[in-house]
PDB file of C-alpha atoms (C1' of nucleotides) in Angstrom:
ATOM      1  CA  UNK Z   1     -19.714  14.999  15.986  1.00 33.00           C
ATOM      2  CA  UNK Z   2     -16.182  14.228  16.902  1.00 35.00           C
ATOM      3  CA  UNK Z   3     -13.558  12.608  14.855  1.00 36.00           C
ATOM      4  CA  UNK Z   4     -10.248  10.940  16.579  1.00 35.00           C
ATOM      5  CA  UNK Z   5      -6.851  11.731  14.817  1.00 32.00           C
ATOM      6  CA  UNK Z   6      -3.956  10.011  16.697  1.00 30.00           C
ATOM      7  CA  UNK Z   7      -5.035   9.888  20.195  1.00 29.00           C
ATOM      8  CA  UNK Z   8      -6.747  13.240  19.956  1.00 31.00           C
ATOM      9  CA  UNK Z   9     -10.520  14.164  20.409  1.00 33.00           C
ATOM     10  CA  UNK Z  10     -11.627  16.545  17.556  1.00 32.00           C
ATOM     11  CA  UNK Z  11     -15.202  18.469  16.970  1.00 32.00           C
ATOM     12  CA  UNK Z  12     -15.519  18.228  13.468  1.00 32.00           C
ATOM     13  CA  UNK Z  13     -15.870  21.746  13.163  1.00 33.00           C
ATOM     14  CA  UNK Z  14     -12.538  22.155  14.959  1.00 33.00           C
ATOM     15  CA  UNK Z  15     -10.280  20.727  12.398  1.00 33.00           C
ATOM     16  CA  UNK Z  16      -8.347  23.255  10.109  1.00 34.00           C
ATOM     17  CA  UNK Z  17      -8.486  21.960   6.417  1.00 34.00           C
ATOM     18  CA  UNK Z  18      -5.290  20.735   6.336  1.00 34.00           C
ATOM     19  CA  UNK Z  19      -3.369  20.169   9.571  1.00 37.00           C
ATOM     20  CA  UNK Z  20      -0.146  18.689   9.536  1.00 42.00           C
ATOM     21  CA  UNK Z  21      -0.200  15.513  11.581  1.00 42.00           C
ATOM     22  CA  UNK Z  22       2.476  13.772   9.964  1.00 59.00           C
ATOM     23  CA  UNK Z  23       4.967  16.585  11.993  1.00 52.00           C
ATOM     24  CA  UNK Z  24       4.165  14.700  15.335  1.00 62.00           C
ATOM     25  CA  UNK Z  25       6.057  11.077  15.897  1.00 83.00           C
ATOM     26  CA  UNK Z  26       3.898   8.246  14.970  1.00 90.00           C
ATOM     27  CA  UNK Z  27       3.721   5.444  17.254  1.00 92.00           C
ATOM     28  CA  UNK Z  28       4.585   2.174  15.965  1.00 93.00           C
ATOM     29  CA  UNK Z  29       0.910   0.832  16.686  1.00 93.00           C
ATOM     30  CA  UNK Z  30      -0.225   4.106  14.807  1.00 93.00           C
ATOM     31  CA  UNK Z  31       2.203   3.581  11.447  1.00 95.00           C
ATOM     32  CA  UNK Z  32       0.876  -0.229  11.631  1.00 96.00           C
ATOM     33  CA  UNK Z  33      -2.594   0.685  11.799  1.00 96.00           C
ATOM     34  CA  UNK Z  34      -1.920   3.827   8.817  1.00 97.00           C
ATOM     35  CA  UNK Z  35      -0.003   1.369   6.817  1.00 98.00           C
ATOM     36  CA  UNK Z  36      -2.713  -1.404   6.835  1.00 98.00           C
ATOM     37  CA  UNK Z  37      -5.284   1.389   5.459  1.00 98.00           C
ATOM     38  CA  UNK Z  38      -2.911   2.949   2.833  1.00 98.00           C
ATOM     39  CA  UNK Z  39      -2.396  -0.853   1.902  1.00 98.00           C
ATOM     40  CA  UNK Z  40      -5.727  -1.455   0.890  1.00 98.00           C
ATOM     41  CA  UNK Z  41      -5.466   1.667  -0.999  1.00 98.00           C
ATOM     42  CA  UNK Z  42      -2.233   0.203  -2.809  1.00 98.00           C
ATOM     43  CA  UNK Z  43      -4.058  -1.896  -5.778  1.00 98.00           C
ATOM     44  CA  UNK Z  44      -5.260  -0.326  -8.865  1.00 97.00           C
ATOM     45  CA  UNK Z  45      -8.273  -2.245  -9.106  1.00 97.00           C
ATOM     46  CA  UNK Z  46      -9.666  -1.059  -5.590  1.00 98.00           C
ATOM     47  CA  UNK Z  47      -8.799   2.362  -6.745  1.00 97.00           C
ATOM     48  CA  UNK Z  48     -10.651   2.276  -9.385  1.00 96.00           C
ATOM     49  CA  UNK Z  49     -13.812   1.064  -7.988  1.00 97.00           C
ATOM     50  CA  UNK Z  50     -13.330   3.597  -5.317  1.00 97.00           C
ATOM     51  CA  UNK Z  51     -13.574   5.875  -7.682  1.00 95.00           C
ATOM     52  CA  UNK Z  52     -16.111   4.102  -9.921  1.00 95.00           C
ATOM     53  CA  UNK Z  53     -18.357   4.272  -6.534  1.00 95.00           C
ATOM     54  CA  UNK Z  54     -17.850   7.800  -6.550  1.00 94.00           C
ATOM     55  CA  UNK Z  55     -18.740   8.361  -9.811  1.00 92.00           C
ATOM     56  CA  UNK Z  56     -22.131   7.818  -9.445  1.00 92.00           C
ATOM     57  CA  UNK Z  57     -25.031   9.462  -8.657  1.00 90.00           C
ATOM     58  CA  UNK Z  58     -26.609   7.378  -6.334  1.00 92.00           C
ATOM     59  CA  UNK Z  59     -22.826   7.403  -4.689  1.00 93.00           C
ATOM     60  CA  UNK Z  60     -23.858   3.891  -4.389  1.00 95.00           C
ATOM     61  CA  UNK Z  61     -23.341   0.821  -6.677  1.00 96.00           C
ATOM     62  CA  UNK Z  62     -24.034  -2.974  -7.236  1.00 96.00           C
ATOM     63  CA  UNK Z  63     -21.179  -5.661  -6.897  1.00 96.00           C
ATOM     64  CA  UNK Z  64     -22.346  -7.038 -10.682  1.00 94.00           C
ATOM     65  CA  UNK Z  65     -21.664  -3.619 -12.135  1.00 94.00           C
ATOM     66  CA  UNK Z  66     -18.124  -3.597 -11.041  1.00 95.00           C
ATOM     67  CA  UNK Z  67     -17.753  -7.392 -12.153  1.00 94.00           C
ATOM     68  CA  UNK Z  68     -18.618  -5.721 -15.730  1.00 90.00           C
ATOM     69  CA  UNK Z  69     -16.967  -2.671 -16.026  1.00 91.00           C
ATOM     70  CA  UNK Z  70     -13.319  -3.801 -14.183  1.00 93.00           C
ATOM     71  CA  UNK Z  71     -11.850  -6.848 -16.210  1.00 91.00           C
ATOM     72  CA  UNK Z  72     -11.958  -8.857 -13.194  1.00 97.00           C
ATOM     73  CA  UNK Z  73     -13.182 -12.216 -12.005  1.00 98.00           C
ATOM     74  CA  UNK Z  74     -16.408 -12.033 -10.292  1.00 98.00           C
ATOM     75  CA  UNK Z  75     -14.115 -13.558  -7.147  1.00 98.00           C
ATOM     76  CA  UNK Z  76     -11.580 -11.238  -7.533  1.00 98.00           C
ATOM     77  CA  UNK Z  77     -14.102  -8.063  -7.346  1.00 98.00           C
ATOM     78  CA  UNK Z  78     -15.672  -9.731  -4.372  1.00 98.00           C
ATOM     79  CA  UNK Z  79     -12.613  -9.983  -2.591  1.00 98.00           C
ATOM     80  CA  UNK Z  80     -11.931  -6.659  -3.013  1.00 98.00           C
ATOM     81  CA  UNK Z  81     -15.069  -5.108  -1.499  1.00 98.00           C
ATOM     82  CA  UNK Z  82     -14.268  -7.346   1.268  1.00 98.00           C
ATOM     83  CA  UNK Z  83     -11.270  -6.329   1.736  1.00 98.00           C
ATOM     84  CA  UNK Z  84     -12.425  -2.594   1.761  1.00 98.00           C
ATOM     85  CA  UNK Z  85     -15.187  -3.641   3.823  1.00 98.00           C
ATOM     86  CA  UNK Z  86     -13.196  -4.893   5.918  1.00 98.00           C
ATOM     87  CA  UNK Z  87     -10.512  -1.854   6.546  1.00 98.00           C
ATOM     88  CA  UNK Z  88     -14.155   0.371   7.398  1.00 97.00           C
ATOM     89  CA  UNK Z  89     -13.629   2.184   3.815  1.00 98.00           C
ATOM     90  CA  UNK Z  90     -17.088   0.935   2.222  1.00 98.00           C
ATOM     91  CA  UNK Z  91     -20.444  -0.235   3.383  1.00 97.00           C
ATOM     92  CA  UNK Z  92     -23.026  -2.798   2.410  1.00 97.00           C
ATOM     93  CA  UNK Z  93     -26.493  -3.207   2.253  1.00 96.00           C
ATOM     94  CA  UNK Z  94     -28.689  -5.685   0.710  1.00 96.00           C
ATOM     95  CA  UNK Z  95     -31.695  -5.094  -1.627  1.00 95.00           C
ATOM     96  CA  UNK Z  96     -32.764  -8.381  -2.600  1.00 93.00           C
ATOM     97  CA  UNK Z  97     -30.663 -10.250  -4.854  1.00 93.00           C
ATOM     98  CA  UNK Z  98     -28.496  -7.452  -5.262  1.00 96.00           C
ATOM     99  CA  UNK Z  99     -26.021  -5.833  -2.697  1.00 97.00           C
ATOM    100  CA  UNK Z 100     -24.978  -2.300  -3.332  1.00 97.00           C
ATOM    101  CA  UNK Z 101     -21.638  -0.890  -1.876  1.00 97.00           C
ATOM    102  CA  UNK Z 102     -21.236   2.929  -0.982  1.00 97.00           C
ATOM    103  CA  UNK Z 103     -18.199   4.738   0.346  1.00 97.00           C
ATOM    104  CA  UNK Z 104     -17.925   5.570   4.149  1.00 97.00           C
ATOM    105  CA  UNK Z 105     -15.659   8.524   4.154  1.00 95.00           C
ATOM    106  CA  UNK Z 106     -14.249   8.647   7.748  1.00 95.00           C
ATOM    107  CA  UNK Z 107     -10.675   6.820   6.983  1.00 95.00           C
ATOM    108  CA  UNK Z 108     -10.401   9.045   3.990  1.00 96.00           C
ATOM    109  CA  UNK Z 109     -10.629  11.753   6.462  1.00 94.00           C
ATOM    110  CA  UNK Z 110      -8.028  10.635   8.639  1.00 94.00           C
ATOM    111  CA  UNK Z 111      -5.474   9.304   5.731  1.00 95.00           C
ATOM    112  CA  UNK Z 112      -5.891  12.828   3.786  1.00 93.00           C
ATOM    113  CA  UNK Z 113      -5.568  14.538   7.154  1.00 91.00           C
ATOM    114  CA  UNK Z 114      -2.095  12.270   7.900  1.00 93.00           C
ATOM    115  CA  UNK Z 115      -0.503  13.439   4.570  1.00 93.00           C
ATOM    116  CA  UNK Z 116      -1.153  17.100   4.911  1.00 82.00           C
TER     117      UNK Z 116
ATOM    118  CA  UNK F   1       5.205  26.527  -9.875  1.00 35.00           C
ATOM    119  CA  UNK F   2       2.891  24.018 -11.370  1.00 36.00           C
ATOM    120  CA  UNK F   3       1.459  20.849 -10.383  1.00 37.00           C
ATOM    121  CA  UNK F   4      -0.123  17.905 -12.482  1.00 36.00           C
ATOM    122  CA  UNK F   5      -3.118  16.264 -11.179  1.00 33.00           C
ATOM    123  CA  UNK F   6      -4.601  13.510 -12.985  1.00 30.00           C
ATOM    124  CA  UNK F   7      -3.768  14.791 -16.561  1.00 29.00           C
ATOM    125  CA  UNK F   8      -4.458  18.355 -15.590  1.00 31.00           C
ATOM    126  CA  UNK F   9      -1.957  21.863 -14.784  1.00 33.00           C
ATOM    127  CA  UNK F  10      -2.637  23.416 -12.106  1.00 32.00           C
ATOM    128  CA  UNK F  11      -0.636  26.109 -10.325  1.00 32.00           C
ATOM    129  CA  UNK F  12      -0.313  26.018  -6.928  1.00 33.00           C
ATOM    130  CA  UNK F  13      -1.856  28.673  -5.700  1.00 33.00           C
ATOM    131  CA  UNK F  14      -5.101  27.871  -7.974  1.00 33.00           C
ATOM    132  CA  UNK F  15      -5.623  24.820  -6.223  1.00 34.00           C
ATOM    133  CA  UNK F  16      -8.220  24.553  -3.422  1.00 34.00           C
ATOM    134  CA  UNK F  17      -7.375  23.129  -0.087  1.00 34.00           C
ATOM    135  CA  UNK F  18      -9.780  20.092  -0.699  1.00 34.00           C
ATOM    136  CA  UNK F  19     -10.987  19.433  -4.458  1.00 37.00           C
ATOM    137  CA  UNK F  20     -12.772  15.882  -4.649  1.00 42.00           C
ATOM    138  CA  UNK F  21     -10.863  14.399  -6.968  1.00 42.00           C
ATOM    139  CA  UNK F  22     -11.437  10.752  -6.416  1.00 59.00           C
ATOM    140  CA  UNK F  23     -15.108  12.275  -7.529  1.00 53.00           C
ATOM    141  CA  UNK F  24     -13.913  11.428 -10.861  1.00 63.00           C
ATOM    142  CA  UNK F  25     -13.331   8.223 -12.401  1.00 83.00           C
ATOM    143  CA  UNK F  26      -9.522   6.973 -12.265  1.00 90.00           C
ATOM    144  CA  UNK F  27      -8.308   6.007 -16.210  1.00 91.00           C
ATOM    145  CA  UNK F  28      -6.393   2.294 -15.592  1.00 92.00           C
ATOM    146  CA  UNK F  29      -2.894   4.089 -15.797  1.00 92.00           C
ATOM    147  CA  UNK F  30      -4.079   6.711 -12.743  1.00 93.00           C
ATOM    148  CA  UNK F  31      -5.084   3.942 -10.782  1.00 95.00           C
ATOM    149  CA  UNK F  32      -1.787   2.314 -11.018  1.00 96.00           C
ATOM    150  CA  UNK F  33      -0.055   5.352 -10.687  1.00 96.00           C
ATOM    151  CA  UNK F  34      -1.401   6.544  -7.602  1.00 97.00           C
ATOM    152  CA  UNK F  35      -1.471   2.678  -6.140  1.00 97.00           C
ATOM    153  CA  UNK F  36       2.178   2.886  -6.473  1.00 98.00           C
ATOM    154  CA  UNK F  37       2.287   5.634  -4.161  1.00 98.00           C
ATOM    155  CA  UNK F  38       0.214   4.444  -1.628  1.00 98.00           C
ATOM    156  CA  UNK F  39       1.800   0.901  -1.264  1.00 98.00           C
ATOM    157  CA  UNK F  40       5.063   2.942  -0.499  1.00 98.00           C
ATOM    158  CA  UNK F  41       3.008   4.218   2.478  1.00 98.00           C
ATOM    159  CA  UNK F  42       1.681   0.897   3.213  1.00 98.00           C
ATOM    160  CA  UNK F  43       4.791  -0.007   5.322  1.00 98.00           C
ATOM    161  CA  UNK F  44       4.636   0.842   9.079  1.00 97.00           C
ATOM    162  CA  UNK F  45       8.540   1.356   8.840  1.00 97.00           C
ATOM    163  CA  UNK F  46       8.522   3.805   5.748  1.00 98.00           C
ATOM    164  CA  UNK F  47       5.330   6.319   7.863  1.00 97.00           C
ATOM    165  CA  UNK F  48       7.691   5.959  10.865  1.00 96.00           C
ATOM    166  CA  UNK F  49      10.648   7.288   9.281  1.00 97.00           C
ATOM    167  CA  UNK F  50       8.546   9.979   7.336  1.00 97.00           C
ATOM    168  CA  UNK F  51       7.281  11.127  10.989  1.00 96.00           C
ATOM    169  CA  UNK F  52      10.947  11.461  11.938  1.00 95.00           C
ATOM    170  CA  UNK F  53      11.960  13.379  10.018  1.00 96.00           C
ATOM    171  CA  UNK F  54       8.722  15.583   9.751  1.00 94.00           C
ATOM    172  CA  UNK F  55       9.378  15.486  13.430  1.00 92.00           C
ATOM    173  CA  UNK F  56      13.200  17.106  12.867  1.00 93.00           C
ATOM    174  CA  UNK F  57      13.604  20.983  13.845  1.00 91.00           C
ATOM    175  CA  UNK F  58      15.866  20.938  10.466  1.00 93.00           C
ATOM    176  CA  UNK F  59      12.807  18.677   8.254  1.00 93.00           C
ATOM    177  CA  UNK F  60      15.877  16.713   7.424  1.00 95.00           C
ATOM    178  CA  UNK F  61      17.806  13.438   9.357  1.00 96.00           C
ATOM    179  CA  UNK F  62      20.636  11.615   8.294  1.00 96.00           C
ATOM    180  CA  UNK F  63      20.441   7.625   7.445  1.00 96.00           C
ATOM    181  CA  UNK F  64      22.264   6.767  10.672  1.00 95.00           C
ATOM    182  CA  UNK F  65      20.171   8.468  12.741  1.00 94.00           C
ATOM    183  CA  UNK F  66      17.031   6.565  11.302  1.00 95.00           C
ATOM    184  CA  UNK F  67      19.293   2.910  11.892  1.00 94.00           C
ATOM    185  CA  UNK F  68      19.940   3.956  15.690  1.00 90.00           C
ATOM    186  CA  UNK F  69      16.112   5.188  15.993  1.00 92.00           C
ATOM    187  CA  UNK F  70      14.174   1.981  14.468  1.00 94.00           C
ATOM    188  CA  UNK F  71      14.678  -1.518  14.967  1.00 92.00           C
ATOM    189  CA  UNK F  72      15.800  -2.271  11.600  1.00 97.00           C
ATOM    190  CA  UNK F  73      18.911  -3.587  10.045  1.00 98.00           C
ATOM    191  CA  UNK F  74      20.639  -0.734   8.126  1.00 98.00           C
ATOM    192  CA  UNK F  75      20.055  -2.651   4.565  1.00 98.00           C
ATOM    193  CA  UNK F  76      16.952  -2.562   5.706  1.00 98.00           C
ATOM    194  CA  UNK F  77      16.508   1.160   6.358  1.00 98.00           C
ATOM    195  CA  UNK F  78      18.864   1.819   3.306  1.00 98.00           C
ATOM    196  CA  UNK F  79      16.261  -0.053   1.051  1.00 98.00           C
ATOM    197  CA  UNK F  80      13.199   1.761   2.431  1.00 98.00           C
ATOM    198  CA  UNK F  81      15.078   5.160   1.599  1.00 98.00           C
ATOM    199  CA  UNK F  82      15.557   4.189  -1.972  1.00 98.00           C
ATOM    200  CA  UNK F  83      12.095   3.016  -2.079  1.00 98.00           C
ATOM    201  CA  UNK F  84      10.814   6.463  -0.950  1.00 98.00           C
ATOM    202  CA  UNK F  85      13.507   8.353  -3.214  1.00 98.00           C
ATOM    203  CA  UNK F  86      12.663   6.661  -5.753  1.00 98.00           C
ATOM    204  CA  UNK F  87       8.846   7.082  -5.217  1.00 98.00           C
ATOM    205  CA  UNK F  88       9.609  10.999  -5.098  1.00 97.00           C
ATOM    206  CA  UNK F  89       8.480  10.771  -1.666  1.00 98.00           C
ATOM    207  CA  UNK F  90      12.178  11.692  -0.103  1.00 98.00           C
ATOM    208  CA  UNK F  91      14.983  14.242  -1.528  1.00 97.00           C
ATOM    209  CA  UNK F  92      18.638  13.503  -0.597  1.00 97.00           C
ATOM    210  CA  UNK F  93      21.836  15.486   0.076  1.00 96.00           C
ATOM    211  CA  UNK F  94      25.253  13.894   1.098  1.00 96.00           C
ATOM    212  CA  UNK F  95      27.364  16.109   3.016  1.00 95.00           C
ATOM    213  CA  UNK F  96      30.684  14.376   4.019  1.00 94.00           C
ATOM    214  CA  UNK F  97      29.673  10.631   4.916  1.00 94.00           C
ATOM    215  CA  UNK F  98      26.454  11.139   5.843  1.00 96.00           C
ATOM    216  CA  UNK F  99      23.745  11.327   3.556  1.00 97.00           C
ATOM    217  CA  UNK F 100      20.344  13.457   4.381  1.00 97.00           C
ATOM    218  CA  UNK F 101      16.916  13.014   3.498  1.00 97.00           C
ATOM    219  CA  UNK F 102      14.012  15.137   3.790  1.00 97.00           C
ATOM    220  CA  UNK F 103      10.596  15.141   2.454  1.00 97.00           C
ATOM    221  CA  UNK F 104       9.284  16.352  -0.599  1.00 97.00           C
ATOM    222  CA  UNK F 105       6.129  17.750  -0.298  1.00 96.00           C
ATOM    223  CA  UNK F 106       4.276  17.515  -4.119  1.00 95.00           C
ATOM    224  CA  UNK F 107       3.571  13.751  -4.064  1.00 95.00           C
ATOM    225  CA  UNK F 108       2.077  13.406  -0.396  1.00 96.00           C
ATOM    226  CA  UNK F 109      -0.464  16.571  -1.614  1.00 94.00           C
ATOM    227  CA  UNK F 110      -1.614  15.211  -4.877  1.00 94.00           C
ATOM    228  CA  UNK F 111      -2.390  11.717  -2.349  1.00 95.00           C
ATOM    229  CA  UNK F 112      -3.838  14.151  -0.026  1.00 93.00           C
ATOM    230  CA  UNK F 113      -6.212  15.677  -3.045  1.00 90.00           C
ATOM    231  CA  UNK F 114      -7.120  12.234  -4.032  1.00 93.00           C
ATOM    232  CA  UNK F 115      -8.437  11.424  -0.584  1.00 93.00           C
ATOM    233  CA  UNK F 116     -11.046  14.371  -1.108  1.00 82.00           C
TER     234      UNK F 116
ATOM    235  C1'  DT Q   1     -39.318 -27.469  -5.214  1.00 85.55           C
ATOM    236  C1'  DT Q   2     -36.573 -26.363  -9.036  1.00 85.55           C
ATOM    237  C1'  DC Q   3     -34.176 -23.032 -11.755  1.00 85.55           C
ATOM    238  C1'  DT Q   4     -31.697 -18.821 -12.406  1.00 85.55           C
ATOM    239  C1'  DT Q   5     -28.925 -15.096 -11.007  1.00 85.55           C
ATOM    240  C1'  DA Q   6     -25.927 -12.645  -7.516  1.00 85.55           C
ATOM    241  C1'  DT Q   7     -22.467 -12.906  -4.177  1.00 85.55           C
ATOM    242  C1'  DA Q   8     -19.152 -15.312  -1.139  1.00 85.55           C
ATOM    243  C1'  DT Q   9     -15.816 -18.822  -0.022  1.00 85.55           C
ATOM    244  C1'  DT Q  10     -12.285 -22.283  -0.873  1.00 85.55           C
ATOM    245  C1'  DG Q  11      -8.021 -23.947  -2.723  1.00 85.55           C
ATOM    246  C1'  DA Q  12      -4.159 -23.371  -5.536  1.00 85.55           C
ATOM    247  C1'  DC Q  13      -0.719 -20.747  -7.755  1.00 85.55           C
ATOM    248  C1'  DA Q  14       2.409 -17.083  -8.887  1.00 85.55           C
ATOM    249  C1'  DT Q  15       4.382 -12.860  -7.836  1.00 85.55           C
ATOM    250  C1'  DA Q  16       5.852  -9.059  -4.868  1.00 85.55           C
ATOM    251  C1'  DC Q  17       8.478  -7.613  -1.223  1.00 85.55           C
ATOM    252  C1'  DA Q  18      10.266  -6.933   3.643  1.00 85.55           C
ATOM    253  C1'  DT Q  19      14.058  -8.507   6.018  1.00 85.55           C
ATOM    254  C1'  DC Q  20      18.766  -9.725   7.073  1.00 85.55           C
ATOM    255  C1'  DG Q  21      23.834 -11.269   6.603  1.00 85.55           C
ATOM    256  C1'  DA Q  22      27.573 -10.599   3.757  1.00 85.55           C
ATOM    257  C1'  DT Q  23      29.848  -7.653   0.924  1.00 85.55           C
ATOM    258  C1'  DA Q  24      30.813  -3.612  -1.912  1.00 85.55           C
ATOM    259  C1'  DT Q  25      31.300   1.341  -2.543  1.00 85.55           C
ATOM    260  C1'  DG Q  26      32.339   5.998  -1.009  1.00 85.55           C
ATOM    261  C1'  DC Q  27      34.143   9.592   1.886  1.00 85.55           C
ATOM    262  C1'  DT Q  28      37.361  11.289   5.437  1.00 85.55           C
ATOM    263  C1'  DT Q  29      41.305  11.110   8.188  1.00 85.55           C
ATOM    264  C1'  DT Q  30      45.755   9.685   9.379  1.00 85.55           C
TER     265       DT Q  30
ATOM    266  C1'  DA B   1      48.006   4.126   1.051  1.00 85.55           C
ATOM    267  C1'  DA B   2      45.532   2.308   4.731  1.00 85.55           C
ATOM    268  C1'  DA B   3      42.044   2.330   8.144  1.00 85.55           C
ATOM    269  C1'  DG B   4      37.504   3.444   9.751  1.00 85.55           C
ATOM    270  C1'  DC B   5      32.841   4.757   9.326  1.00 85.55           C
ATOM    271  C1'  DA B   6      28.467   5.565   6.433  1.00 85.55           C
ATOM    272  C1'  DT B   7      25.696   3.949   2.907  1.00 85.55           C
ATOM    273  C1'  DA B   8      24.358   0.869  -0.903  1.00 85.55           C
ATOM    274  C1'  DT B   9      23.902  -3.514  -3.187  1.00 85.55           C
ATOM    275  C1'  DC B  10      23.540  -8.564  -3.495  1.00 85.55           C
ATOM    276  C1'  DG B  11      21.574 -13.014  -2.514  1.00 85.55           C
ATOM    277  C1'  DA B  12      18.566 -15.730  -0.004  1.00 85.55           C
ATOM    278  C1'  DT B  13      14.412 -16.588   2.532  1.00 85.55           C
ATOM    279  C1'  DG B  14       9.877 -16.322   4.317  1.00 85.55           C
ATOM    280  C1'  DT B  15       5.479 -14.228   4.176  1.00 85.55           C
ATOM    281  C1'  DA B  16       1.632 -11.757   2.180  1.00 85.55           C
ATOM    282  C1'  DT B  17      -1.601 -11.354  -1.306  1.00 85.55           C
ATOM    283  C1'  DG B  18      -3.768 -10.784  -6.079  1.00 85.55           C
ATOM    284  C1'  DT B  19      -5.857 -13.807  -9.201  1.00 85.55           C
ATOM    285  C1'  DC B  20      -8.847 -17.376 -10.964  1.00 85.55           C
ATOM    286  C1'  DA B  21     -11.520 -21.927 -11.367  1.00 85.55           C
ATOM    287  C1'  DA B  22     -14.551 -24.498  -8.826  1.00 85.55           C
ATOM    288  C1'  DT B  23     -17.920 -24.571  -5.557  1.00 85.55           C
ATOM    289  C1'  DA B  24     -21.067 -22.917  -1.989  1.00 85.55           C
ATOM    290  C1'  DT B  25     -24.610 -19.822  -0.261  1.00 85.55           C
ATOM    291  C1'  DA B  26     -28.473 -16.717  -0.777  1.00 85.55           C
ATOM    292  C1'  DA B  27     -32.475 -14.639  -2.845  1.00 85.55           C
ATOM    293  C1'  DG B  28     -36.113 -14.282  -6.146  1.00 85.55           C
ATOM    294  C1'  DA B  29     -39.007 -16.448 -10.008  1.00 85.55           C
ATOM    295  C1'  DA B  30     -41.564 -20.120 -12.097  1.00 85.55           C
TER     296       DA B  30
END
DNA sequence: TTCTTATATTGACATACATCGATATGCTTT
DNA sequence: AAAGCATATCGATGTATGTCAATATAAGAA
């Protein structure tokens, strides 16, 4: 499995913990394309059903159960999985009526790896 | 030296290279806490000038340097450095007529943590 | 099909903020 | 004091986006 930080080809099992990426110069079309990911990150609500998500068990959960526990308009929540869906951070799946969300952790990865 | 992570002490050295702490579920202040942070990082401009000056032999660069560098009007630049001061994101040190900034490690690791 | 529930989209509105020109402040030198 | 350079602030403007009500779409149940 390979992971690509800036341009670069990693094996997974290659990357330190905590390399320091920020040290080399960012391109501008890198910063845009960091900056558009730390963006979605940059509204408490989506934080917290990031972290909600993560919460559970199942490491999975339904879009009505987020409509409940956030004080949110149904619309609102649903634009905010799309927008997360969008940036690559969550996937979907269907099961019947309901669609559950999960977290996809590879642009974690990279962000976390960015700020060390 | 301690560090404060979501309501908790740690001191440095007792904290792992990678704890999951978005594992947990964000109270409504956290989440707008650490939002905060990461729409400061949610401009292309503000990651650039971070990876300048991460980039710097010295980890420091003066204001001027960072107008001749990006493409930005210096009220521009000057804003995005009070920003990131402000944010705890940048120290600052004036020496003569030029000021210095450099980067303050603490916030960009809790971000990092979070990302875990 | 009809009804009910879950999710998505649309449209409108308000707020946040990145950007710049003009100007102010601050430091150094003459 | 005066001039020159570095940095900060002010005011204005345009754009992006979070939010919700209303509505549409989709899936299962009766």
């Amino acid at each position: 499995m390979y992971v690509n930080i800036r341009n670069m080809k990693f094996s997974r099992s290659a990357i330190p913990c905590c390399p320091p990426l920020l040290a080399g110069k960012l391109t501008p079309e890198e910063a845009v394309q960091l900056a558009a990911l730390f963006r979605v990150l940059s509204e408490p609500a989506r934080l917290q059903m990031l972290s909600l998500i993560a919460a559970q068990s199942n490491q999975e959960v339904c879009a009505c159960e987020l409509v409940e526990t956030l004080g949110l308009s149904q619309p609102t929540i649903s634009h905010h999985l799309k927008v997360m869906y969008e940036a690559g951070l969550l996937g979907k799946e269907r099961r019947g009526t309901w669609i559950y969300y999960r977290i996809l952790q590879d642009r974690l990865v990279v962000l976390r790896d960015v700020l060390a």
